[in-house]
XYZ file of C-alpha atoms in Angstrom:
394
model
C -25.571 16.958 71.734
C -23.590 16.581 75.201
C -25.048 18.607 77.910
C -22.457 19.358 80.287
C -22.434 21.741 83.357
C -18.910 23.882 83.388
C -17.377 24.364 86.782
C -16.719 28.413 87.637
C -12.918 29.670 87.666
C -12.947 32.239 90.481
C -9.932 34.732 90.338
C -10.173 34.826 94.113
C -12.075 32.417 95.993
C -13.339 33.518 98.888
C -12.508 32.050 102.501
C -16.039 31.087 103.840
C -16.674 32.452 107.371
C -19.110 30.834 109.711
C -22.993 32.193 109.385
C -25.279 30.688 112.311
C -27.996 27.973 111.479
C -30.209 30.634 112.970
C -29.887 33.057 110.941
C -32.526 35.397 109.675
C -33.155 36.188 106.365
C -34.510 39.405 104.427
C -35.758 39.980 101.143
C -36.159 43.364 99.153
C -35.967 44.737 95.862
C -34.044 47.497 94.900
C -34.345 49.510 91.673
C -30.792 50.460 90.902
C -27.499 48.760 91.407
C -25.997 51.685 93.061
C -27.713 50.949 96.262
C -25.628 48.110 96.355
C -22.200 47.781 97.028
C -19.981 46.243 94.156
C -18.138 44.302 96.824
C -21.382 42.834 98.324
C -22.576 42.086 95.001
C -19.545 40.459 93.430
C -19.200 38.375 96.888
C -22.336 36.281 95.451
C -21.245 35.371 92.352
C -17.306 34.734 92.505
C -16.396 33.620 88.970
C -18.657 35.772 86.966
C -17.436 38.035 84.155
C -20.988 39.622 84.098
C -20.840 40.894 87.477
C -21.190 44.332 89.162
C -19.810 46.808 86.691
C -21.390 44.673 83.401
C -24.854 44.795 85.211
C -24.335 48.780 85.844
C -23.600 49.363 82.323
C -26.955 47.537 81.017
C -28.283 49.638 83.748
C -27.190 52.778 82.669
C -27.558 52.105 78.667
C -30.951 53.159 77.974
C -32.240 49.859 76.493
C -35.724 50.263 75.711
C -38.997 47.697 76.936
C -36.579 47.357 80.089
C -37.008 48.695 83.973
C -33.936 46.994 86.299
C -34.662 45.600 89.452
C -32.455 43.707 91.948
C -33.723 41.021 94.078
C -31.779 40.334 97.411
C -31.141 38.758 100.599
C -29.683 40.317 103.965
C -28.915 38.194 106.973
C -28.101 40.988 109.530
C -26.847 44.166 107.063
C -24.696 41.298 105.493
C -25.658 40.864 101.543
C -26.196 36.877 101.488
C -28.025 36.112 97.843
C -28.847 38.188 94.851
C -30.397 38.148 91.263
C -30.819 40.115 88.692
C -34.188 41.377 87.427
C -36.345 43.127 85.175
C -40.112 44.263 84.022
C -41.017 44.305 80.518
C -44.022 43.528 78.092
C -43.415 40.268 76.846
C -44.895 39.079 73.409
C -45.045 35.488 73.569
C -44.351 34.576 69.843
C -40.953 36.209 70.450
C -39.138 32.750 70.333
C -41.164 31.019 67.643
C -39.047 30.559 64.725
C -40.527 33.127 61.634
C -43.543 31.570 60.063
C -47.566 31.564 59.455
C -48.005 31.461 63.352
C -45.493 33.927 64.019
C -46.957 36.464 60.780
C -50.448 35.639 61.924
C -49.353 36.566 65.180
C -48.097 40.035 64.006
C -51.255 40.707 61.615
C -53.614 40.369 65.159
C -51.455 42.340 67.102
C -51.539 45.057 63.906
C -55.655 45.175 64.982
C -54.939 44.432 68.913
C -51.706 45.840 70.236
C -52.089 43.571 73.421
C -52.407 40.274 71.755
C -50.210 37.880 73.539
C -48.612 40.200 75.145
C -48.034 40.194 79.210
C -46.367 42.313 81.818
C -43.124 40.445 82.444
C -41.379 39.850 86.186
C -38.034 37.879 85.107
C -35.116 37.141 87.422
C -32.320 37.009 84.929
C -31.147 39.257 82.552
C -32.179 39.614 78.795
C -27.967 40.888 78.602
C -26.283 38.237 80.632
C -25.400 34.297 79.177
C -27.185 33.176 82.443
C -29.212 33.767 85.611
C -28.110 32.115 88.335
C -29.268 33.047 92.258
C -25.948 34.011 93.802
C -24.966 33.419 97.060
C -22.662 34.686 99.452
C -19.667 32.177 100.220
C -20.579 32.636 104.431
C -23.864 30.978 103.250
C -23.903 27.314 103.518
C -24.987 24.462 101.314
C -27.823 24.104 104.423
C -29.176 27.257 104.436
C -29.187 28.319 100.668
C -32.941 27.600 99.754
C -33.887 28.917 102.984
C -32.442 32.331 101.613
C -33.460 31.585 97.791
C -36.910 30.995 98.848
C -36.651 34.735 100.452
C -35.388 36.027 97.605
C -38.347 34.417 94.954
C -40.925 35.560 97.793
C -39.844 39.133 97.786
C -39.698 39.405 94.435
C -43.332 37.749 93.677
C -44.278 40.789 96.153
C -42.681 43.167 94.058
C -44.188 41.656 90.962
C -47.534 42.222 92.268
C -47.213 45.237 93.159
C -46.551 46.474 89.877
C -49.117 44.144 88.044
C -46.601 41.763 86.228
C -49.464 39.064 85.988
C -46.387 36.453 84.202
C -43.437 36.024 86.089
C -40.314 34.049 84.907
C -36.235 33.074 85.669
C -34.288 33.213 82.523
C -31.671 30.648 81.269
C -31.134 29.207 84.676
C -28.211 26.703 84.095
C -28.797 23.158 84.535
C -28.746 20.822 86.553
C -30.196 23.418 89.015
C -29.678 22.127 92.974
C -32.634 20.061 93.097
C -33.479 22.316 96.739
C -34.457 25.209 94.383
C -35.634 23.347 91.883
C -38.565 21.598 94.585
C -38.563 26.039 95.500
C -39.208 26.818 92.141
C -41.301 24.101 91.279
C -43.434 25.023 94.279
C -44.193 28.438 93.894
C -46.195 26.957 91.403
C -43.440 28.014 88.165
C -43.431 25.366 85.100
C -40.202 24.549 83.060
C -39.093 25.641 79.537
C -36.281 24.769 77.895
C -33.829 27.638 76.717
C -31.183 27.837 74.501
C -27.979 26.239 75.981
C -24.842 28.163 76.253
C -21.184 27.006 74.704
C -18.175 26.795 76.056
C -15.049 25.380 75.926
C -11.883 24.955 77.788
C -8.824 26.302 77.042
C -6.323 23.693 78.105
C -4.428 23.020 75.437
C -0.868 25.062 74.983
C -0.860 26.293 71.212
C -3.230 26.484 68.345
C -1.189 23.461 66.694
C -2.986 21.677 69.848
C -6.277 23.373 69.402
C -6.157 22.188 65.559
C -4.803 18.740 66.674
C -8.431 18.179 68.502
C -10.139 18.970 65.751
C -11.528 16.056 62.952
C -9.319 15.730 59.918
C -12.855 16.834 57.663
C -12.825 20.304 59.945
C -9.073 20.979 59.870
C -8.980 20.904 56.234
C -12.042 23.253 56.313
C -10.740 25.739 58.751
C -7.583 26.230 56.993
C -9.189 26.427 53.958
C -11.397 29.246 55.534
C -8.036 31.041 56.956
C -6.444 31.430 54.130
C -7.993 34.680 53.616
C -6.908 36.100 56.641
C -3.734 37.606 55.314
C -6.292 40.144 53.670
C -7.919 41.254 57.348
C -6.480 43.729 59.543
C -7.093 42.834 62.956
C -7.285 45.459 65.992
C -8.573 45.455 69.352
C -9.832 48.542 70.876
C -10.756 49.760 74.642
C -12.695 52.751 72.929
C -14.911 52.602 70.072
C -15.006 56.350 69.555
C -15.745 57.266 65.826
C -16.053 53.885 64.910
C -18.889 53.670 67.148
C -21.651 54.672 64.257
C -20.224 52.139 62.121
C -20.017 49.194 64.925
C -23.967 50.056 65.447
C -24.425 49.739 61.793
C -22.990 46.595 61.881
C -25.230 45.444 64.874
C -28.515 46.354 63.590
C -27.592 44.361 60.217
C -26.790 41.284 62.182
C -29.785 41.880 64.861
C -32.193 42.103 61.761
C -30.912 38.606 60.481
C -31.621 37.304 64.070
C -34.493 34.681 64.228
C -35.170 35.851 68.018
C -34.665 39.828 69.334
C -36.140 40.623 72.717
C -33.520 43.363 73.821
C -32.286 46.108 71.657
C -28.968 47.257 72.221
C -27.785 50.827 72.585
C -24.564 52.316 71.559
C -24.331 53.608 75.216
C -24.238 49.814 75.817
C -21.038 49.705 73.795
C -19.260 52.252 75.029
C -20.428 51.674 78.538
C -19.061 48.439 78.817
C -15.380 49.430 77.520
C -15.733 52.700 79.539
C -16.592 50.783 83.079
C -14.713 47.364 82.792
C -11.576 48.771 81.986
C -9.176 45.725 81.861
C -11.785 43.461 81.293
C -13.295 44.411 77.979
C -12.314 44.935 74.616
C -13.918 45.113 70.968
C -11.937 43.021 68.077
C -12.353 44.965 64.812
C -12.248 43.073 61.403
C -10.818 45.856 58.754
C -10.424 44.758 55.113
C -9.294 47.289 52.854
C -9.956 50.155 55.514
C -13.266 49.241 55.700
C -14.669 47.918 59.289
C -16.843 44.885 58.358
C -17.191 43.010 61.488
C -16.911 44.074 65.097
C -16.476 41.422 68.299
C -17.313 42.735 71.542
C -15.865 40.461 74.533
C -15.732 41.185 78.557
C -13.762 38.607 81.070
C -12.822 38.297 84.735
C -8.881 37.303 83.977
C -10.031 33.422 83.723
C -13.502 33.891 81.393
C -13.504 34.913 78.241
C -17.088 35.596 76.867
C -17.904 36.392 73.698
C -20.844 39.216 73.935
C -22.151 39.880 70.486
C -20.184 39.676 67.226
C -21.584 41.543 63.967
C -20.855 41.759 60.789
C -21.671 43.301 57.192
C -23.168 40.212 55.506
C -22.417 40.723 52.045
C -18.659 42.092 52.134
C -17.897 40.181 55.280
C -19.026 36.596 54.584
C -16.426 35.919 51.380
C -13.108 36.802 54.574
C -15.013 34.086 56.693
C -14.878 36.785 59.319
C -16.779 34.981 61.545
C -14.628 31.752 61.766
C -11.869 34.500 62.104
C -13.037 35.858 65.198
C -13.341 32.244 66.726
C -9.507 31.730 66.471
C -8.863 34.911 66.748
C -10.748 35.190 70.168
C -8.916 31.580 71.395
C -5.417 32.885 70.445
C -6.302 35.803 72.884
C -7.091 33.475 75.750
C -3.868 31.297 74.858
C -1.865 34.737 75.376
C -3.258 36.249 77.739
C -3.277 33.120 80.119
C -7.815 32.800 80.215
C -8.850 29.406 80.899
C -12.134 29.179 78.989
C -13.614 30.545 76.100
C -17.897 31.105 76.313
C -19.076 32.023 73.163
C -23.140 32.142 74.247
C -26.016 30.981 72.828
C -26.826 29.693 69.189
C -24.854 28.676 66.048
C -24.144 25.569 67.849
C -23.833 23.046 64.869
C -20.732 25.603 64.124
C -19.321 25.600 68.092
C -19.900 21.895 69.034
C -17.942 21.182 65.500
C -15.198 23.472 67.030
C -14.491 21.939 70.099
C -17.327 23.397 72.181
C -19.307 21.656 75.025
C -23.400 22.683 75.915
C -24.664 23.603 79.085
C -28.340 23.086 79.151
C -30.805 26.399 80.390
C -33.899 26.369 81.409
C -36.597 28.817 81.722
C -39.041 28.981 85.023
C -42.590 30.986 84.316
C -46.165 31.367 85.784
C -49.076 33.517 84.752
C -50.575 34.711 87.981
C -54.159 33.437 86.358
C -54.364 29.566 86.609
C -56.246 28.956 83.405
C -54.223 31.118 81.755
C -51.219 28.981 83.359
C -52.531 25.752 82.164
C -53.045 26.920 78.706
C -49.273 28.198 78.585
C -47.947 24.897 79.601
C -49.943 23.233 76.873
C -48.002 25.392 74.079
C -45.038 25.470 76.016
C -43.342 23.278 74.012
C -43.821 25.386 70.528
C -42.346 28.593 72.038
C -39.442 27.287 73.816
C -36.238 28.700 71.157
C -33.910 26.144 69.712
C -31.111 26.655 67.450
C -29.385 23.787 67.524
C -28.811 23.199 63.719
C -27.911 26.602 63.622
C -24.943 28.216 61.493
C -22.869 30.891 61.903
C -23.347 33.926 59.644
């Protein structure tokens, strides 16, 4: 399938001021995001609906496995880069698709609770769609690796000091500058592929466009699909409030059909994101008969939309189609409220590309602070890296 890269749609773009070729850079990192300031932050990564407030909320949601970090760069008391991070024990057999090597996996670890299993240093974010190195529009082109490669030294410090013996990027889009890439590549890091994200543009004018791009085979099956939808109530919400229970219900039913689950999301993730992006969140709630049976929960920057996680009761919510709902239901949204793209994340792709979506590739960056050990990794490499690209929706 195409791999395309998808340019960034910043509400604002910043005026670049000069920064001198001189400049000197520092790295640190910090363990909260409130010792940063949300201006300084969302200055390196214009364009991002997962910026400052979205990052505070994972923050602040109690997700087990996880301790936050924040890797960044100061040129003066100026914030110039930035990345998101995290520790966390990392079982390798978390991306292998279920099988004898993934239950033979589970049966050792039953005996040795270690097995495979490695203190984790990741820039990235298990929570975000991506995890690029930001960077301050007063930096230029010339001098961003200079202050990427102080941000990846301080945080291999910081790794080592607390005894993360793998370290990692996660889902860094591609094609990464090839001046971090030679960084990366350098500190001694080896690729994996990751799970590419979808997206697609919203530049058509009505859904009697959208259809019109579509092939004759899957217009005939989408409105086949929709003819249900008379029979869903619809709502979007700002605040979950007593449907909250229910909406985690729904989650953990759709997180237990999930082929790959790292993070484990909180209902203080829920209700912090509504509660702190006010304006830029919502949750779409799929009601048939009075009954909630599928939940969509969506953040943007006014340009973005991006789909977070959408759940649903398998049994009672597959014969409404709900989740083919929630697709058209999330571009008519964009189409009304004037967002340019539509990023629905990571797998199900059979189902997006079919829809109109393009693929950006990700890769993953990791190295085991042991060289054998490092070697050995590359070798299986290939057999962990995740891959749904057959996938279908629920």
């Amino acid at each position: 399938m195409l791999m395309t890269a998808p340019d960034r749609h910043p509400l604002v773009p910043a005026t670049p001021t000069a920064m001198p070729a001189d400049a000197v850079f520092r790295g640190e990192v910090v363990s909260s995001l409130t010792r940063i300031g949300r201006a300084d932050w969302d200055a390196c990564f214009p364009g991002e609906p997962e910026a400052y407030d979205y990052l505070l909320s994972v923050e602040k949601a109690g997700i087990a496995g996880f301790e936050w970090c924040y890797a960044v760069v100061r040129s003066g008391d100026r914030l110039v880069a930035a990345m998101p991070g995290f520790l966390s024990q990392y079982a390798l057999e978390t991306t292998l698709d279920p099988g004898r090597l993934r239950d033979v996996i589970g049966r050792i670890r039953h005996i040795w609770p270690k097995f495979l299993t490695f203190p984790l240093a990741c820039l990235g974010s298990p929570c975000t769609e991506t995890g690029s190195p930001g960077f301050h529009p007063d930096v230029p082109e010339a001098l961003r690796p200079a202050a990427f490669e102080t941000l990846l030294t301080a945080f291999e410090a910081f790794a080592r000091q607390r005894k993360s013996v793998l370290g990692a990027l996660k889902d860094v889009p591609q094609p990464l500058d090839p001046r971090l890439a030679e960084i990366i590549a350098a500190h001694g890091y080896a690729e994996l592929g990751g799970m590419p994200t979808a997206w697609m543009d919203i530049d058509f004018a009505s859904m009697e466009d959208y259809f019109a791009r579509l092939s004759a085979g899957t217009r005939k099956d989408m409105r086949r699909k929709l003819k249900v939808r008379d029979k869903v109530r619809v709502e979007i919400c700002s605040d979950a409030g007593a449907l909250l229970p229910r909406i985690m219900e729904l989650y953990h039913d759709t997180r237990t059909r999930s082929e790959w689950q790292f993070e484990e999301l909180t209902p203080a993730y829920f209700e912090g994101i509504l509660k702190n992006m006010p304006g830029r969140s919502f949750c779409t709630l799929y009601f048939v008969d009075d009954q909630l049976l599928a939940a969509n929960l969506m953040v943007h920057d006014g340009a973005v939309l991006v789909d977070k996680f959408f759940c649903m009761d398998a049994e009672k919510g597959r014969p409404y189609n709900l989740y083919y709902l929630s697709w058209f239901t999330n571009i008519e949204y964009c189409l009304t409220h004037g967002l340019k793209r539509y990023q629905s994340g990571q797998a199900y792709y059979r189902n997006k590309v079919r829809l109109g979506s393009q693929l950006t590739a990700n890769a993953m960056y990791f190295r085991h602070s042991n060289a054998l050990v490092q070697r050995l990794l590359q070798r299986v490499a290939p057999y962990l890296a995740a891959d749904d690209t057959d996938g279908t929706a629920a």
